[in-house]
Short mmCIF file of C-alpha atoms and ligand atoms in Angstrom, two decimals:
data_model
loop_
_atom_site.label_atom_id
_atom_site.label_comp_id
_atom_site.label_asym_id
_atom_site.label_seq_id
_atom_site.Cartn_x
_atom_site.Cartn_y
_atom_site.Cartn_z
CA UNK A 31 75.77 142.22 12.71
CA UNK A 32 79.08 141.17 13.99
CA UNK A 33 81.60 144.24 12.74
CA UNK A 34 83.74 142.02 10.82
CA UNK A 35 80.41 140.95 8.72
CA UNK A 36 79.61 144.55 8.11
CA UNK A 37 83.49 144.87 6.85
CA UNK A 38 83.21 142.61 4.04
CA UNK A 39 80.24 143.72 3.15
CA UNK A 40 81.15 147.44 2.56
CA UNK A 41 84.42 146.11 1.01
CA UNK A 42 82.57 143.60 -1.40
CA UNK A 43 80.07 146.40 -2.53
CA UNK A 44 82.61 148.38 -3.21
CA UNK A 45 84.26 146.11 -5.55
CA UNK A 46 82.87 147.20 -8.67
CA UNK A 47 83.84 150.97 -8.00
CA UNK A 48 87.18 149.63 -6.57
CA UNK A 49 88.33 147.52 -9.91
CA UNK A 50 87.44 150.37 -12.10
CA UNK A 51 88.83 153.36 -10.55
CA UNK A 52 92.08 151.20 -9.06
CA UNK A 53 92.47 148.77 -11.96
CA UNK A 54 92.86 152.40 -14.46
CA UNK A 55 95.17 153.82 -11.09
CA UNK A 56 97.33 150.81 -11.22
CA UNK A 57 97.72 150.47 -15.09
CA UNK A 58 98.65 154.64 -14.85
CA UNK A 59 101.04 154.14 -12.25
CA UNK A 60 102.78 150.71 -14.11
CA UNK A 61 103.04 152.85 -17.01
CA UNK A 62 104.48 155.81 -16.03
CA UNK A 63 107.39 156.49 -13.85
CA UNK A 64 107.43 159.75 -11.72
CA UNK A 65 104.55 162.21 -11.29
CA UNK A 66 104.43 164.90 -14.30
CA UNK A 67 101.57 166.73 -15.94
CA UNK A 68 100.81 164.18 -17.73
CA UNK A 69 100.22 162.02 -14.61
CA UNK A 70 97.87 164.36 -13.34
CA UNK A 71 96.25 164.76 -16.32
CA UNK A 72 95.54 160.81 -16.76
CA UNK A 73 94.65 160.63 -12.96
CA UNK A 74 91.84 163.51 -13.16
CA UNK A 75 90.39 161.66 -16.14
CA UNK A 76 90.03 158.60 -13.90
CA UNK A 77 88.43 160.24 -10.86
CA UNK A 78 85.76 162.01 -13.23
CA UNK A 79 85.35 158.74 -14.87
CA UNK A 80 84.64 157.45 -11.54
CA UNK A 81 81.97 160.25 -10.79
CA UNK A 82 84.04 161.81 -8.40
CA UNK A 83 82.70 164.80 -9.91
CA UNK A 84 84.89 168.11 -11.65
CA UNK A 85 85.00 169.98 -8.66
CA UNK A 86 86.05 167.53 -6.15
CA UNK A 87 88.69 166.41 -9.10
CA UNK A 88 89.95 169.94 -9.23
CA UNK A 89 90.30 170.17 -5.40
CA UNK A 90 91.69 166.20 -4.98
CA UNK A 91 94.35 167.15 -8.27
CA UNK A 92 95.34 170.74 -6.53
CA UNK A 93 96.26 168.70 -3.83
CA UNK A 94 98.48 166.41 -4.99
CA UNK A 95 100.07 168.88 -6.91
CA UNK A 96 101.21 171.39 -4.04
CA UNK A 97 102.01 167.70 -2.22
CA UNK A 98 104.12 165.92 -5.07
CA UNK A 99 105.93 169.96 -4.70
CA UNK A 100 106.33 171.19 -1.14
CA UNK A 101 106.82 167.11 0.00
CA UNK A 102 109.08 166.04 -3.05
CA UNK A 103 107.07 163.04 -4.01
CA UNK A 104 108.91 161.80 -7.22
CA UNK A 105 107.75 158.23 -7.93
CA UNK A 106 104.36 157.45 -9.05
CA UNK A 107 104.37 154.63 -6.72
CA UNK A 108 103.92 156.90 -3.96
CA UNK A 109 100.87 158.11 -5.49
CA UNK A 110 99.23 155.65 -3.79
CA UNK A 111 99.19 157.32 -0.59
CA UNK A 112 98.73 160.61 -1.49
CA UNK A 113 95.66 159.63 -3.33
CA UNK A 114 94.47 157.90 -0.03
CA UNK A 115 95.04 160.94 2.21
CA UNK A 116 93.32 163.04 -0.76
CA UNK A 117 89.97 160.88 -0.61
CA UNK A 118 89.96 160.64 3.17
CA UNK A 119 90.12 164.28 3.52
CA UNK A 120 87.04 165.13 0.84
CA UNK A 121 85.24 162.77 3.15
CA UNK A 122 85.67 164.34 6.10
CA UNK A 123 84.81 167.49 5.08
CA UNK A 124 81.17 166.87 6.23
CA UNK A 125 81.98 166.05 9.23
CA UNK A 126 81.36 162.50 10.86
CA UNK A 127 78.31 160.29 11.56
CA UNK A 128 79.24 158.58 14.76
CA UNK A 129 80.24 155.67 13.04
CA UNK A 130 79.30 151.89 14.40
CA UNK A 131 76.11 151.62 16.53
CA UNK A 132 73.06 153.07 15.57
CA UNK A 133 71.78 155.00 18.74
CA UNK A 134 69.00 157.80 18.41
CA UNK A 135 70.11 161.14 19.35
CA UNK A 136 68.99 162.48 23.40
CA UNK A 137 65.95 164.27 22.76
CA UNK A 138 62.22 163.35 22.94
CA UNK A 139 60.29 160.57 21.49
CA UNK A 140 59.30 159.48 19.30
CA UNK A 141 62.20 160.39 17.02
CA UNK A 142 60.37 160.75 13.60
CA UNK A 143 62.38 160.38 10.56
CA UNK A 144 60.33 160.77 7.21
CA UNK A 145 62.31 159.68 3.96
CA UNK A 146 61.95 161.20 0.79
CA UNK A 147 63.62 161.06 -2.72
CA UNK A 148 62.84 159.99 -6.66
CA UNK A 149 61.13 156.96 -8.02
CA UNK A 150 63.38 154.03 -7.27
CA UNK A 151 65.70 154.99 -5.19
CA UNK A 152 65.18 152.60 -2.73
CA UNK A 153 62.92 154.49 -0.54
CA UNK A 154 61.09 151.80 1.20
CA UNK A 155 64.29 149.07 1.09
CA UNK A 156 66.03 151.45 3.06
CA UNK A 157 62.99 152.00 5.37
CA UNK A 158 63.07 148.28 5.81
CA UNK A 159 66.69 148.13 6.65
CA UNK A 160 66.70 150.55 9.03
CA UNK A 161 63.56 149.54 10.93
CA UNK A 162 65.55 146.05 11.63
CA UNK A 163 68.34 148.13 12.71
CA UNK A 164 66.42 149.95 15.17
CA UNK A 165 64.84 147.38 16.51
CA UNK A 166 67.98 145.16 17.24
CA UNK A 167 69.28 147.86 18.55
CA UNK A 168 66.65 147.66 21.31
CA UNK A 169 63.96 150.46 20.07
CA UNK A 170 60.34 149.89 19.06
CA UNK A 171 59.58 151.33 15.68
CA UNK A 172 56.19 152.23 13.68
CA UNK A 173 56.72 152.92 9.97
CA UNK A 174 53.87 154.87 8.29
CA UNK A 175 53.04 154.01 4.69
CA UNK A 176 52.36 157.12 3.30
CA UNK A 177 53.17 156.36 -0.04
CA UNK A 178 49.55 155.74 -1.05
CA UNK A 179 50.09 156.95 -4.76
CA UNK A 180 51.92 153.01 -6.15
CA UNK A 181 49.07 150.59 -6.43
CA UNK A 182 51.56 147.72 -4.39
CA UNK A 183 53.68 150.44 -2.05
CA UNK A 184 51.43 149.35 0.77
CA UNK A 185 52.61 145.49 0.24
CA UNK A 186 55.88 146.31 0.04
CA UNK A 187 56.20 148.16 3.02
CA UNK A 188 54.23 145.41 5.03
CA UNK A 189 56.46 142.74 3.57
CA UNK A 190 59.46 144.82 4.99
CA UNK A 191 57.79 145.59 8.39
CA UNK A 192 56.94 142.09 9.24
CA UNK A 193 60.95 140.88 8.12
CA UNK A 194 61.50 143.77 10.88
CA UNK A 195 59.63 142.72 13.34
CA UNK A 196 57.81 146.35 13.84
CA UNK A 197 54.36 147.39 13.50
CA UNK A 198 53.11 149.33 9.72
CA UNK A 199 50.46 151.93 9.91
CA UNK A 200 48.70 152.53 6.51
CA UNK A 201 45.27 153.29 4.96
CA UNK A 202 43.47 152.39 1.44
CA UNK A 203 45.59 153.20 -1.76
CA UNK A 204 44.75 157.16 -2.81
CA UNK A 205 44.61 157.84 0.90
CA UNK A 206 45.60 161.68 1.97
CA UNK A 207 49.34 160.84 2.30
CA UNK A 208 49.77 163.61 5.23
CA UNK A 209 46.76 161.52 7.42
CA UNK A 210 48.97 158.33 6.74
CA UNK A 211 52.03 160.40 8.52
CA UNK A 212 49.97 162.04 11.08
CA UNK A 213 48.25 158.97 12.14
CA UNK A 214 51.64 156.90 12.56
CA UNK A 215 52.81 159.40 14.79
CA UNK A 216 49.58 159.22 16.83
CA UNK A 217 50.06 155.56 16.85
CA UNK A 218 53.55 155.81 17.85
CA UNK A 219 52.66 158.27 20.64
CA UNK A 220 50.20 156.30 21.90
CA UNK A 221 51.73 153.45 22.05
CA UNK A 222 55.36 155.44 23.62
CA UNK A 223 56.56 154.31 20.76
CA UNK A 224 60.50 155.54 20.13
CA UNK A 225 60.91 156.09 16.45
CA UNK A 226 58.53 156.38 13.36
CA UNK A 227 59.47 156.46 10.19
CA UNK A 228 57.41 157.45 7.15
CA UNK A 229 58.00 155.99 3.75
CA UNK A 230 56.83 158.52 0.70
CA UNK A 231 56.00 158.01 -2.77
CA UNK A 232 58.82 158.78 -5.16
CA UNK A 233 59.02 162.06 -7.27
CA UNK A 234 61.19 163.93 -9.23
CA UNK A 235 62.54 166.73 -7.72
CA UNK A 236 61.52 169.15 -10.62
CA UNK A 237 57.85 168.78 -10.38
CA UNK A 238 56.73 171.24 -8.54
CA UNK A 239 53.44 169.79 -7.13
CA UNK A 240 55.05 166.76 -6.00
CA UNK A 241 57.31 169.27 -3.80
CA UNK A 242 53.96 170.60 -2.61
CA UNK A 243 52.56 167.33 -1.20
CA UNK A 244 55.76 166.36 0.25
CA UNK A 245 56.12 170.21 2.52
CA UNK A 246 52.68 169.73 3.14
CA UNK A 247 53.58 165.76 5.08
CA UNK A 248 56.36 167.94 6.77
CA UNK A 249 54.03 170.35 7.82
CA UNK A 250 51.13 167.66 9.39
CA UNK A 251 54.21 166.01 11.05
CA UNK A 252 55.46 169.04 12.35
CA UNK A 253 51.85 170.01 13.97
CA UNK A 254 51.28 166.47 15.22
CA UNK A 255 54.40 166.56 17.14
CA UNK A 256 56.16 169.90 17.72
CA UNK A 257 59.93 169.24 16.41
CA UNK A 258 58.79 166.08 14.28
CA UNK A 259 60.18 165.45 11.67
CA UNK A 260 63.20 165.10 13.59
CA UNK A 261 65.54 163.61 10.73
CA UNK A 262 64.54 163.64 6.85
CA UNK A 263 66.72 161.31 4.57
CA UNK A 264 66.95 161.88 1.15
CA UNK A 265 67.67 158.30 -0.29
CA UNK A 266 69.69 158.16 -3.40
CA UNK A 267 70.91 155.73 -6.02
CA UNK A 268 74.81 156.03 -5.87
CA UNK A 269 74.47 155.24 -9.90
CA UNK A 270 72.51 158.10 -10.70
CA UNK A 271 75.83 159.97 -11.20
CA UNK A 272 76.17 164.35 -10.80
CA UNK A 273 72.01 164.50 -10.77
CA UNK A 274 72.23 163.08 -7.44
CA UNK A 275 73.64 166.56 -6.31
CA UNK A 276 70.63 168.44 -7.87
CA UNK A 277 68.14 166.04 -6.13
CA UNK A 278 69.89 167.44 -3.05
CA UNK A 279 69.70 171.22 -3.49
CA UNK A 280 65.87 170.39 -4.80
CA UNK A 281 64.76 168.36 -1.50
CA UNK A 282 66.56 170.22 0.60
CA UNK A 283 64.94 173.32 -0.40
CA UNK A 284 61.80 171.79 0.06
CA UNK A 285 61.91 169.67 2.97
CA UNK A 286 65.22 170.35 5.12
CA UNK A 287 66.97 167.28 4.12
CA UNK A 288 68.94 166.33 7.71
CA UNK A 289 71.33 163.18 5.93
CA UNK A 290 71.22 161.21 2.94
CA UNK A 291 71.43 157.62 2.67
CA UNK A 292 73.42 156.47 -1.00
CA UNK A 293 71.97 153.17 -1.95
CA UNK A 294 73.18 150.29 -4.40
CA UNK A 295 76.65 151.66 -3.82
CA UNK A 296 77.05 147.14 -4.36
CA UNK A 297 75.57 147.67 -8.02
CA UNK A 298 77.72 150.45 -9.46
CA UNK A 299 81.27 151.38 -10.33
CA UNK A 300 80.30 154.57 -9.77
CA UNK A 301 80.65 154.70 -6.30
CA UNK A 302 83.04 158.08 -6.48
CA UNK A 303 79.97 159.94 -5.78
CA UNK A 304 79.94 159.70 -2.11
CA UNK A 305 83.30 162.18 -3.17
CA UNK A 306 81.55 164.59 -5.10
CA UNK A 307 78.18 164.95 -2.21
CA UNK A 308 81.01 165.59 0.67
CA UNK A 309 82.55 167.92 -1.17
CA UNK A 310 79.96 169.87 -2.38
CA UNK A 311 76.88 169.51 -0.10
CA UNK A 312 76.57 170.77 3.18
CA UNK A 313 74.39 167.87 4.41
CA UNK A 314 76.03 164.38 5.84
CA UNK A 315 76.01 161.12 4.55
CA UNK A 316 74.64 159.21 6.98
CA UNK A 317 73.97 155.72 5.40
CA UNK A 318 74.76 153.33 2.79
CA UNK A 319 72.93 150.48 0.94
CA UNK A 320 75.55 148.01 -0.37
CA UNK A 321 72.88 145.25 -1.08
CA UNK A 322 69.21 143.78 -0.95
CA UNK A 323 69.15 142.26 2.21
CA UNK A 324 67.49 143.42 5.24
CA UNK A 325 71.08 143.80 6.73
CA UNK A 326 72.70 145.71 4.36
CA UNK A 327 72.71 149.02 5.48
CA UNK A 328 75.20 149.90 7.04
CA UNK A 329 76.02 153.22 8.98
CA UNK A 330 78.67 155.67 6.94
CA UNK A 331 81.82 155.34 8.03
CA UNK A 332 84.16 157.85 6.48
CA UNK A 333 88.09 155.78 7.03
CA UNK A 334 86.59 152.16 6.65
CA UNK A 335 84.68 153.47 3.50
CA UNK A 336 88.38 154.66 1.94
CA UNK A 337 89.81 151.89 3.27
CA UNK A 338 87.44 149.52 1.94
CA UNK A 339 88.17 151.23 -1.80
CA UNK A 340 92.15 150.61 -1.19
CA UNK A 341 91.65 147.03 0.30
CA UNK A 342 93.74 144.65 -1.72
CA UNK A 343 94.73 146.76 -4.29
CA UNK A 344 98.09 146.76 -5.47
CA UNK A 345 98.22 150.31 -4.10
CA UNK A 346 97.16 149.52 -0.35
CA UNK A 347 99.02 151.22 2.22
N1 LIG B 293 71.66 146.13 -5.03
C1 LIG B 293 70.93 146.94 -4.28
N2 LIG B 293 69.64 147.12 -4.58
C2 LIG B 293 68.93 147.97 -3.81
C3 LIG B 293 69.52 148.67 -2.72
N3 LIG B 293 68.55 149.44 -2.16
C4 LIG B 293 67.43 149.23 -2.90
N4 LIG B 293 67.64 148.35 -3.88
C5 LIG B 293 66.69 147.86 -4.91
O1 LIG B 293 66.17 148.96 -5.63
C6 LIG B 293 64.85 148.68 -6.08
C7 LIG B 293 63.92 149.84 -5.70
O2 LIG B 293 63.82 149.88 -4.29
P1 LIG B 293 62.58 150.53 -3.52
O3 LIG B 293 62.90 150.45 -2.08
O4 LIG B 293 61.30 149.94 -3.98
O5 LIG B 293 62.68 152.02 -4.03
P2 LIG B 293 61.68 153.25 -3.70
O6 LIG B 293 62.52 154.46 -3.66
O7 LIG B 293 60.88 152.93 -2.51
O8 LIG B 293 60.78 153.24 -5.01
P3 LIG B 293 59.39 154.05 -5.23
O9 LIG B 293 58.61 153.92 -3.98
O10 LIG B 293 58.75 153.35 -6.39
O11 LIG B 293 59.77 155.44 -5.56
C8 LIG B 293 64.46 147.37 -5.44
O12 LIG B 293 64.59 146.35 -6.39
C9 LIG B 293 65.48 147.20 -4.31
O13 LIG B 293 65.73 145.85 -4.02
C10 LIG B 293 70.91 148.47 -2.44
O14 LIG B 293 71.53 149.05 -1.53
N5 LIG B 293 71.56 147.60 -3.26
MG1 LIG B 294 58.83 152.97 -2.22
#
């Protein structure tokens, strides 16, 4: 997709989060003069609001105060920036996903990524989206449908596969969801294929036999292929607000989460999350969904996802 594409996109499914946490900066800023406590009080009331989350708040608010001090920032107009700088920082704390192409990392092949996370969070859409990125990118890709626990997961997948262009392994419905994974890595190996990736059935992150099956599809990947799975995305819904970090500590513990992938970022104001997971989790963002369509994921991009919340603005810099 031609960069400028991917631009709007990320910018337009950021709108929602944009108006709400920008429309209440702007009103703040028209209707106060210089940065007091008050200021700072209204502002941290907008960035939880936003789902920014209370620690990240704290940190971004600390911040601006030691700023608006040691750099003599008077005007609230010139909160602006400061609140730019603030966001871009948080981001960066987890350091950055080459951002742009989508290459696979040196290493052997196949590169198996298996993608896990709770009912609905777009799981298999995101499998879809990346398999067509993959592939125009130049690699061939099996996807394994090892969610065999939803009556129609099987469907869905092959619907995806075939938009792709890239080959589905998958058994009945009620199939052993590790032979599913175990045999699209044989597939894959067979055919020198260079990445798999293995859609799951959704759980919730508290139920502790779910957790079971989903080690135990880690484990028959791991023994299939020595080092497999290679990456393990935890796919979250970017309106799910501060559960999304428990879901995180939960998979992780479970299954080694590499990167997380924050879909229907396009559907929510709420989009200040992506704030609160950088600041607080050790593991990267490494995609985001910002719509339906087979092309849009895009790769996470920490300065063109802040600038895409300043972007027209009144507050732009
Ligand atoms: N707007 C929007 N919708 C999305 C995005 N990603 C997924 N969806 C929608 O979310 C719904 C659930 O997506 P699935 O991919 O089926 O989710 P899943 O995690 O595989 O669900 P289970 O397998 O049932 O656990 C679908 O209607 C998708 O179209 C996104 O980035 N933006
Ligand atoms: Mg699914």
């Amino acid at each position: 997709m031609a960069l400028f594409d991917a631009w709007k996109k990320l910018k337009d499914g950021l709108s929602k989060t944009r108006d709400s946490l920008f429309g209440k900066v702007a009103q703040l800023v028209n209707s106060k003069s210089s940065i007091d406590a008050d200021f700072l009080e209204k502002l941290e009331e907008i960035l939880i609001s936003a789902d920014v989350g209370a620690g990240t708040t704290q940190t971004i608010i600390e911040s601006i105060k030691k700023r608006v001090k040691q750099e003599g920032y008077e005007s609230s107009g010139e909160l602006t920036h400061l609140l730019k700088d603030e966001l871009a920082r948080v981001l960066q704390a987890t350091g950055d996903a080459a951002p742009g192409a989508l290459l696979l990392p040196e290493g052997p092949r196949p590169f198996v990524v298996m993608v896990v996370g709770v009912n609905g969070a777009g799981k298999t859409t995101t499998i879809g989206k990346l398999a067509y990125n993959y592939r125009e990118a130049g690699y061939s890709v099996v996807v394994g449908a090892a969610d065999t626990f939803r009556a129609a997961a099987n469907e869905q997948l092959e619907i995806w596969a075939k938009r792709a262009g890239v080959e589905i392994i998958q058994q009945a419905h009620g199939a052993d969801p590790g032979a599913v994974a175990f045999d699209a890595v044989s597939s894959a190996m067979a055919k020198k294929a260079e990445v798999v990736i293995i859609d799951t059935a959704g759980r919730l992150h508290t139920k502790t036999n779910l957790m079971e099956e989903l080690k135990k599809i880690r484990r028959v990947l791991e023994k299939r292929l020595p080092g497999a799975p290679h990456e393990v995305l935890l796919v979250l819904d970017a309106s799910t607000g501060q559960n999304a970090l428990q879901q995180v500590k939960h998979f992780t513990e479970a299954v080694q989460v590499t990167g997380l992938v924050l879909t229907k970022l396009d559907g929510t104001a709420k989009g200040g999350i992506v704030l609160a997971i950088s600041h607080d989790m050790q593991t990267p963002v490494k995609f985001v969904g910002v719509g339906e369509q087979i092309d849009d994921l895009q790769v996470f991009d920490r300065a063109a996802f802040v600038d895409a919340l300043f972007e027209g603005t009144e507050i732009a810099t």
